[in-house]
mmCIF file of C-alpha atoms and ligand atoms in Angstrom:
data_model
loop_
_atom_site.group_PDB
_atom_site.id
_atom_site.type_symbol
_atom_site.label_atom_id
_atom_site.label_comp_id
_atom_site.label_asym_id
_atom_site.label_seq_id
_atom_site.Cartn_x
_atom_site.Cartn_y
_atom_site.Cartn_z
ATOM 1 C CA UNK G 966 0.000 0.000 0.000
ATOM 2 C CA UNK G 967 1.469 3.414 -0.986
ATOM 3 C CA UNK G 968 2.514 6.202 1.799
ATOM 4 C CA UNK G 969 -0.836 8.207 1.087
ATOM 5 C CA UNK G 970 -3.117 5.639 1.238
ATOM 6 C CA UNK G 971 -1.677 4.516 4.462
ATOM 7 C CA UNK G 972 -1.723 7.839 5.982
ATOM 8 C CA UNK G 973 -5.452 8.615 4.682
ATOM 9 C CA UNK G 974 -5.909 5.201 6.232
ATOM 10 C CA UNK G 975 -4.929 5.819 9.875
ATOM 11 C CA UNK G 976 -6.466 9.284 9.809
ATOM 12 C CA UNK G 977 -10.047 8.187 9.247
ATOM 13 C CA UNK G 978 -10.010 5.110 11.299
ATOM 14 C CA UNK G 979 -9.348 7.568 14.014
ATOM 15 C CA UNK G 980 -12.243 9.805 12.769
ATOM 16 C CA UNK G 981 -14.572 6.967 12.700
ATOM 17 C CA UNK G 982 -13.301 5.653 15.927
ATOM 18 C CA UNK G 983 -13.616 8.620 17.721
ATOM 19 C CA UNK G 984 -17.798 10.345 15.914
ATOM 20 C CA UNK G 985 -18.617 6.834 14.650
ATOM 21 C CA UNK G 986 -21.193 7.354 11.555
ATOM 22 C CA UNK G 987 -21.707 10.989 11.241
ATOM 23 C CA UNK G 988 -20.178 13.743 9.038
ATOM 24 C CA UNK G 989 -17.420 14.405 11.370
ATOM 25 C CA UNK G 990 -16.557 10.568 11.691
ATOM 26 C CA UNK G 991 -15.421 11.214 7.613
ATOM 27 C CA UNK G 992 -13.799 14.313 8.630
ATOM 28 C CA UNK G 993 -16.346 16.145 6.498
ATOM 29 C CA UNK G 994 -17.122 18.790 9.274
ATOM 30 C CA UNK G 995 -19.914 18.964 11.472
ATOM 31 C CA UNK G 996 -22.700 20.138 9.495
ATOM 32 C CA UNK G 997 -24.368 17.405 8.130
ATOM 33 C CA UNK G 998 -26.337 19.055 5.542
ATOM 34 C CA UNK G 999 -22.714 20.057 3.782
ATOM 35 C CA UNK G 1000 -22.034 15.921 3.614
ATOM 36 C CA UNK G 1001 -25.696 15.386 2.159
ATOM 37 C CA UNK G 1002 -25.109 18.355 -0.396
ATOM 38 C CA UNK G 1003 -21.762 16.409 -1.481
ATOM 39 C CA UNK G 1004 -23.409 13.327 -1.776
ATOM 40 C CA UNK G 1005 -25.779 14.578 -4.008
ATOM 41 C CA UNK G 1006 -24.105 16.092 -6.513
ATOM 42 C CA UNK G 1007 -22.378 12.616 -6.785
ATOM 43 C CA UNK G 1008 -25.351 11.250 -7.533
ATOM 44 C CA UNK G 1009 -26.029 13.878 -10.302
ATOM 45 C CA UNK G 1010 -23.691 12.012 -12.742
ATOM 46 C CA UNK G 1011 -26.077 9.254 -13.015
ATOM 47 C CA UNK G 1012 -28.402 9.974 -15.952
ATOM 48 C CA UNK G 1013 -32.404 9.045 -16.176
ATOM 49 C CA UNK G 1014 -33.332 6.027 -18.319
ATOM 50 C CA UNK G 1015 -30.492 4.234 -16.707
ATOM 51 C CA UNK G 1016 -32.123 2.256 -14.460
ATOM 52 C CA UNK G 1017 -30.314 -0.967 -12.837
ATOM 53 C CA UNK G 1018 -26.706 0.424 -12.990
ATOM 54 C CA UNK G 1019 -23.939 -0.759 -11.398
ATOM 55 C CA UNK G 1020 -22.289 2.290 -8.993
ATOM 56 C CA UNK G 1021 -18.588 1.779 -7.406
ATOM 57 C CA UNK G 1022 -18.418 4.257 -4.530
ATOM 58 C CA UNK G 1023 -14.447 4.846 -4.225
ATOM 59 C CA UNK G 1024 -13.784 5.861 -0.620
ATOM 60 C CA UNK G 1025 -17.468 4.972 0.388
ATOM 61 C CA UNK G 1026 -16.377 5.245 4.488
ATOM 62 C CA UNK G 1027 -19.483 3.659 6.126
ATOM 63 C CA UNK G 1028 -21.503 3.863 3.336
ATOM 64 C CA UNK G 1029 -23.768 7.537 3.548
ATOM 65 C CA UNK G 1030 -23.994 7.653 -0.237
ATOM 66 C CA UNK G 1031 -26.291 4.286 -0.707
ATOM 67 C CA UNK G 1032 -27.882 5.473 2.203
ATOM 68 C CA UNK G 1033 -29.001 8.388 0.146
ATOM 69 C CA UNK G 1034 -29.576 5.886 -2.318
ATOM 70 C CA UNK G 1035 -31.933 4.077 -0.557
ATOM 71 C CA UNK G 1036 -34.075 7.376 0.859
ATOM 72 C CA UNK G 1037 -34.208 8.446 -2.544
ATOM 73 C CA UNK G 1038 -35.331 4.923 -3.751
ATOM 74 C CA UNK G 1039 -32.737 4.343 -7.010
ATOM 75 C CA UNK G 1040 -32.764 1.221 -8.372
ATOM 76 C CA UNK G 1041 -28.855 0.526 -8.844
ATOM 77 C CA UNK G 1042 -26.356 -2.279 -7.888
ATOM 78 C CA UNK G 1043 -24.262 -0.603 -5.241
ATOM 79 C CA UNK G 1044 -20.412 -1.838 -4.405
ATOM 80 C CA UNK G 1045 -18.297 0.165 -2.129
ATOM 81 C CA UNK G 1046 -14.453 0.202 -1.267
ATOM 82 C CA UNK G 1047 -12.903 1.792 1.553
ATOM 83 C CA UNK G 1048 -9.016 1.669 3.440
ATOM 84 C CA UNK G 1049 -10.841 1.844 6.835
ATOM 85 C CA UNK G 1050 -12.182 -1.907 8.110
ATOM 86 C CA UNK G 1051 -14.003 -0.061 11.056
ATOM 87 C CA UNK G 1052 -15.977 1.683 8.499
ATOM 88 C CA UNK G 1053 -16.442 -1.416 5.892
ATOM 89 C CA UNK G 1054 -17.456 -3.642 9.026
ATOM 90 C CA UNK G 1055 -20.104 -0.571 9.788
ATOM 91 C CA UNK G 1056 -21.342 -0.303 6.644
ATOM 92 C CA UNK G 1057 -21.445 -4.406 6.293
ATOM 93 C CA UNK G 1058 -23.997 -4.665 8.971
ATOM 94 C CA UNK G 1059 -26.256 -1.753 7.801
ATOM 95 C CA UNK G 1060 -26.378 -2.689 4.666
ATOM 96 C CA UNK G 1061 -25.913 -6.738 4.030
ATOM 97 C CA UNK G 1062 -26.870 -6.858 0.125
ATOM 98 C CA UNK G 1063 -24.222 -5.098 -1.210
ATOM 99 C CA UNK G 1064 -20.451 -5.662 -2.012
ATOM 100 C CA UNK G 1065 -18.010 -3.822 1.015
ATOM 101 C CA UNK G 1066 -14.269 -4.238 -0.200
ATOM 102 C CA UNK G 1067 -11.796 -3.474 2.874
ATOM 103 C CA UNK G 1068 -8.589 -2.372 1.035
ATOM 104 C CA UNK G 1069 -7.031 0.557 -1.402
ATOM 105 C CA UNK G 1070 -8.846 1.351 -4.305
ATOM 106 C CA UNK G 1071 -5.223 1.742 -6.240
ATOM 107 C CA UNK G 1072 -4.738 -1.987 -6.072
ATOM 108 C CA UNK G 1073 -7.914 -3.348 -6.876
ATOM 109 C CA UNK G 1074 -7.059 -5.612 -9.683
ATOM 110 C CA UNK G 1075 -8.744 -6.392 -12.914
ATOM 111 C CA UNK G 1076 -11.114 -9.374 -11.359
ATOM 112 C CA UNK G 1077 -13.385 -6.785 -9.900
ATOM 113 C CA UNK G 1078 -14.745 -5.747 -13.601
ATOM 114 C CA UNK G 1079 -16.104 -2.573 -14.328
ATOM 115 C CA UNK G 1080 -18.975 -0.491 -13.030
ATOM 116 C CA UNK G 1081 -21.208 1.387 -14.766
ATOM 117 C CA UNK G 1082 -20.913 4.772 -12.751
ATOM 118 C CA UNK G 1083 -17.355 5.100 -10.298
ATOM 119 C CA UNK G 1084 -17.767 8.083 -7.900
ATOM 120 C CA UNK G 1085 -15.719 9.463 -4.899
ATOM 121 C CA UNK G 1086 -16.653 11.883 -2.715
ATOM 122 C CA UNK G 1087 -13.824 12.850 -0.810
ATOM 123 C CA UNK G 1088 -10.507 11.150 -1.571
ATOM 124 C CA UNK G 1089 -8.912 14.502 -3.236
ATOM 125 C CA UNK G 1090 -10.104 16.604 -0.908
ATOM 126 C CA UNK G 1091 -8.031 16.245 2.007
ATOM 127 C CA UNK G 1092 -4.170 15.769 1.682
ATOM 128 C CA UNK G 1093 -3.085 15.470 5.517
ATOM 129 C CA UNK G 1094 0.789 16.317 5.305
ATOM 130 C CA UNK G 1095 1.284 14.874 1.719
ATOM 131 C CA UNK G 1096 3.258 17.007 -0.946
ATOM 132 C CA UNK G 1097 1.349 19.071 -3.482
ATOM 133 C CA UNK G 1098 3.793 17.533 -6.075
ATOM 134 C CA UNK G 1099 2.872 14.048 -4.532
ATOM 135 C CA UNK G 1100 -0.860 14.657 -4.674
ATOM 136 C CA UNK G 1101 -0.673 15.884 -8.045
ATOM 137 C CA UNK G 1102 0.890 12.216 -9.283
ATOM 138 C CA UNK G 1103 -1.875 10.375 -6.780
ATOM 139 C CA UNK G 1104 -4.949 12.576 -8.015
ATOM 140 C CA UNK G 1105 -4.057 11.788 -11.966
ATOM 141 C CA UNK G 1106 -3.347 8.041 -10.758
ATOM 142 C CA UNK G 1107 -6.985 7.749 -9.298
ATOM 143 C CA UNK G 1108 -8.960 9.592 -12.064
ATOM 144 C CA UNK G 1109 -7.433 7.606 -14.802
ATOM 145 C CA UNK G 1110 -8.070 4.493 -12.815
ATOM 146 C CA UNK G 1111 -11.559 5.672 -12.070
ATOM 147 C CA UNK G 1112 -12.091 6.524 -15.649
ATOM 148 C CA UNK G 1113 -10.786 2.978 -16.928
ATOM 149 C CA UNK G 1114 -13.075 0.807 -14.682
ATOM 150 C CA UNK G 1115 -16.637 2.818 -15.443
ATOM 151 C CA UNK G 1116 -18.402 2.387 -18.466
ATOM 152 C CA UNK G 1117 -20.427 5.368 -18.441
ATOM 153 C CA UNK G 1118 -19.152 7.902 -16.335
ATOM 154 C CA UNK G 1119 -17.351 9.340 -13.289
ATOM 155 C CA UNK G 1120 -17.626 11.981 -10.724
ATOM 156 C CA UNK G 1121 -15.596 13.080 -7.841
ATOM 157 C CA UNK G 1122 -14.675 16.261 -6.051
ATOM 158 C CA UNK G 1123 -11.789 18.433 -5.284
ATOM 159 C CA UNK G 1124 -10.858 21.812 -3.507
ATOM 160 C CA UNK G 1125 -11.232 24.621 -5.862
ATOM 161 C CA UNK G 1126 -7.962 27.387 -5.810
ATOM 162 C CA UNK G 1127 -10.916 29.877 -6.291
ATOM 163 C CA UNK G 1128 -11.211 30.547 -2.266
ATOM 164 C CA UNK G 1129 -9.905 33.428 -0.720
ATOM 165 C CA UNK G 1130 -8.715 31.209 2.277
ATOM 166 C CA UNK G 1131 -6.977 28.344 2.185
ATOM 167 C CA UNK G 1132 -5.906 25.513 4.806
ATOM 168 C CA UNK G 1133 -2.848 23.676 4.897
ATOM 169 C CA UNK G 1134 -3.999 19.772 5.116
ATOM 170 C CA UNK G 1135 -6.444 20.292 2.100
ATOM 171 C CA UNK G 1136 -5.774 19.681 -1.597
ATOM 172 C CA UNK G 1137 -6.715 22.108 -3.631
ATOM 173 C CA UNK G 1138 -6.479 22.000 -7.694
ATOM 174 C CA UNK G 1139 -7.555 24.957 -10.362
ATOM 175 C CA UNK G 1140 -10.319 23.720 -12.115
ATOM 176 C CA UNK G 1141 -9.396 25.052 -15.714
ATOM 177 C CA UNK G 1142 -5.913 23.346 -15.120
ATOM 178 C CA UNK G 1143 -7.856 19.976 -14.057
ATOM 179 C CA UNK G 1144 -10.590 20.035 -16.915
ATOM 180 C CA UNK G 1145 -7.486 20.500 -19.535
ATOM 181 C CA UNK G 1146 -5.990 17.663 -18.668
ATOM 182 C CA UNK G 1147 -8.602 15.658 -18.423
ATOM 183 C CA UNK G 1148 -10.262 17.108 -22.026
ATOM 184 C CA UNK G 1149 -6.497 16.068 -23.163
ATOM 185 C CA UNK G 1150 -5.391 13.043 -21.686
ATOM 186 C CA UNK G 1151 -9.742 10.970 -21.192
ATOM 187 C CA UNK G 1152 -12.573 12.667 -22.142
ATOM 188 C CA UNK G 1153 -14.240 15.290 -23.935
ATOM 189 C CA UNK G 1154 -17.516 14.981 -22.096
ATOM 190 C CA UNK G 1155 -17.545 16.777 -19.417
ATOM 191 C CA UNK G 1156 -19.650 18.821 -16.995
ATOM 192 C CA UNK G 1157 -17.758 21.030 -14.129
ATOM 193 C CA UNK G 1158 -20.228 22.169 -11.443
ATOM 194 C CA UNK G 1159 -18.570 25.172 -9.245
ATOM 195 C CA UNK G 1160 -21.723 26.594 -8.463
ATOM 196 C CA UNK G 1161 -21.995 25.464 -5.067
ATOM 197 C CA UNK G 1162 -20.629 26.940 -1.603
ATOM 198 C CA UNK G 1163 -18.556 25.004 -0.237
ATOM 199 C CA UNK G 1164 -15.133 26.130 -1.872
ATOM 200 C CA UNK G 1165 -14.741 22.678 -4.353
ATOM 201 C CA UNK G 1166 -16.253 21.295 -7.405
ATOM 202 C CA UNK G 1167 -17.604 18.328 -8.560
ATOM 203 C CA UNK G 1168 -16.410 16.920 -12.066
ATOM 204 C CA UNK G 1169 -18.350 14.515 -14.300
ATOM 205 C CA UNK G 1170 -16.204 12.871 -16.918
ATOM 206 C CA UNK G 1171 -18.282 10.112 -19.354
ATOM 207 C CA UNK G 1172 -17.274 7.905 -21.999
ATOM 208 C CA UNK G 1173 -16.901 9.210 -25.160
ATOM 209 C CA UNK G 1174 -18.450 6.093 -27.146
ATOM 210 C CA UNK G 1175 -21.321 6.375 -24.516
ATOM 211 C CA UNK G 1176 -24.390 7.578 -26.566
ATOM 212 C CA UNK G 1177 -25.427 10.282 -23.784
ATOM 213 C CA UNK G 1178 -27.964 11.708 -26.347
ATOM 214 C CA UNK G 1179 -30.141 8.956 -26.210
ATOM 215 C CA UNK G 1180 -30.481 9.275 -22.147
ATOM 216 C CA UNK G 1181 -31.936 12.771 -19.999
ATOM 217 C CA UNK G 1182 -30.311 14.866 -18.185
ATOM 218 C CA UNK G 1183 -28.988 13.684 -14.647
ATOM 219 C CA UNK G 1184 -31.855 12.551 -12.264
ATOM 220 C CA UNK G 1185 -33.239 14.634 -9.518
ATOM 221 C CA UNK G 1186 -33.516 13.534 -5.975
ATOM 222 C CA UNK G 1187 -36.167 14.368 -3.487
ATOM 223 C CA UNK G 1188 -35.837 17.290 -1.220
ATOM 224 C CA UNK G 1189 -33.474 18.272 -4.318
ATOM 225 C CA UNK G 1190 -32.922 22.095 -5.807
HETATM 226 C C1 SAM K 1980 -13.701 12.291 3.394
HETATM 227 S S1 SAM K 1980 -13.951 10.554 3.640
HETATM 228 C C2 SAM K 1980 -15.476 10.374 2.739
HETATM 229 C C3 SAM K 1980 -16.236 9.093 2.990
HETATM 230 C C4 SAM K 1980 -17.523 8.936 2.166
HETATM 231 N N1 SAM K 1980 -17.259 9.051 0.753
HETATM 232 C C5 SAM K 1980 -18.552 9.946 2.590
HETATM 233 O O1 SAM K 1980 -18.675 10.984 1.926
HETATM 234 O O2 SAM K 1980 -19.233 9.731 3.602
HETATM 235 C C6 SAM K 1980 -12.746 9.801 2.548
HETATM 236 C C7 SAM K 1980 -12.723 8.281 2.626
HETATM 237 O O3 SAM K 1980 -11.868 7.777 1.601
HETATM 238 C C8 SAM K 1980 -11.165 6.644 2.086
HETATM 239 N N2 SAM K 1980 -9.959 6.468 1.248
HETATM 240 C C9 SAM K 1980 -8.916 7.326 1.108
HETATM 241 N N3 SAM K 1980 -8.040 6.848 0.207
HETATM 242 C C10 SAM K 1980 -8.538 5.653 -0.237
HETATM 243 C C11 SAM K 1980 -8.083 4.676 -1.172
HETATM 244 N N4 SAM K 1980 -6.915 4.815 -1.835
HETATM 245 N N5 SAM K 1980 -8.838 3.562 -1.376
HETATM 246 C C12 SAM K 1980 -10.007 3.396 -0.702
HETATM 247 N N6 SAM K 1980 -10.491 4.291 0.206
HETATM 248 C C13 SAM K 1980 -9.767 5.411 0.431
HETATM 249 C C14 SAM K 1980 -10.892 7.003 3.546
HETATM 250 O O4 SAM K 1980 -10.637 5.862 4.322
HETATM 251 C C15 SAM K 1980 -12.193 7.712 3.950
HETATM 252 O O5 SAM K 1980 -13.128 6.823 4.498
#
């Protein structure tokens, strides 16, 4: 397991250990309604008509997003993988019928497949003590990794440089540097949304071969804006 991962591992166990399953025990702060905000604009890369899909939730901790899921009723074949085994066992005995993987995303190896829709809310947000140069190399390693095991599309979040304050353990990454590479190195189809405060963005990157067209726009969920 690489340095990062086991530093973002120790950090959250102790989170979890210490709030159990609430917004702080991610280290997401202690307003809850931020979290649920987060967790719904993952959701808004899956599209309508696209019922049944298969969703890997990279970094899932102890499993909030299907919870959303679930209050929101969406049909979709859920499979989470998180560092933290506190959090996996947690999540395990909430929710028996789907998949919990215990381990680093990074090393997952071919067997697991693809997924329709991979999503992470929250791995490139934080960067404890790591580099910037470090996180830089670890952030493109994830997204292309992401990318390569969906077959639809992607969406994850990051710190935006637009902020006029800025703290030292969190990664932050300009978003018109971000979307170039990406538009360069995996996909054309994109979507950026920066439109919400809370000082990051969420970015939805889908197949290029995918016929999007044929599909509506992303779903709405209840209580939803
Ligand atoms: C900010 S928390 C968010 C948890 C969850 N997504 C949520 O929003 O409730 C980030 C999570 O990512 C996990 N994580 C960090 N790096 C990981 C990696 N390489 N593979 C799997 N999980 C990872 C951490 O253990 C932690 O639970």
């Amino acid at each position: 397991m690489g340095s990062i991962s086991e530093k973002m591992e120790e950090h959250y166990k102790q989170t979890f250990e210490k709030h159990g399953a609430t917004s702080l025990g991610v280290d997401w702060g202690a307003v809850s309604a931020d979290h649920q905000l987060r967790l719904q604009k993952m959701l808004s890369v899956l599209l309508e008509g696209h019922e049944d899909a298969t969703v890997l939730d990279v970094g899932c901790g102890f499993g909030s997003l299907y919870d959303l899921i679930v209050k929101n009723d969406i049909s979709l074949r859920y499979s989470g993988v998180d560092l933290c085994e506190n959090m996996i066992n947690y999540a395990k005995k909430q929710h028996p019928n789907c998949e919990w993987i215990n381990g680093d995303f990074l090393s997952l190896n071919s067997e697991h497949g693809t997924y329709d829709y991979v999503v992470c809310n929250g791995i490139l947000t934080q960067k404890l003590v790591v580099g910037q140069k470090e996180m830089d190399s670890f952030a493109k390693e994830l997204i292309k990794k992401m990318f390569s095991m969906c077959n639809v599309g992607v969406a994850f979040n990051i710190m935006t440089t637009h902020a006029n304050y800025f703290t030292e353990n969190l990664y932050y990454r300009n978003p018109a540097e971000l979307l170039g590479w990406i538009m360069s190195e995996l996909t054309g189809k994109v979507k950026l949304d920066h439109s919400y405060p809370l000082f990051e963005y969420t970015l939805y990157l889908y197949k290029e071969d995918f016929p999007l067209m044929s599909y509506g726009a992303h779903r709405t969920l209840k209580g939803e804006v």
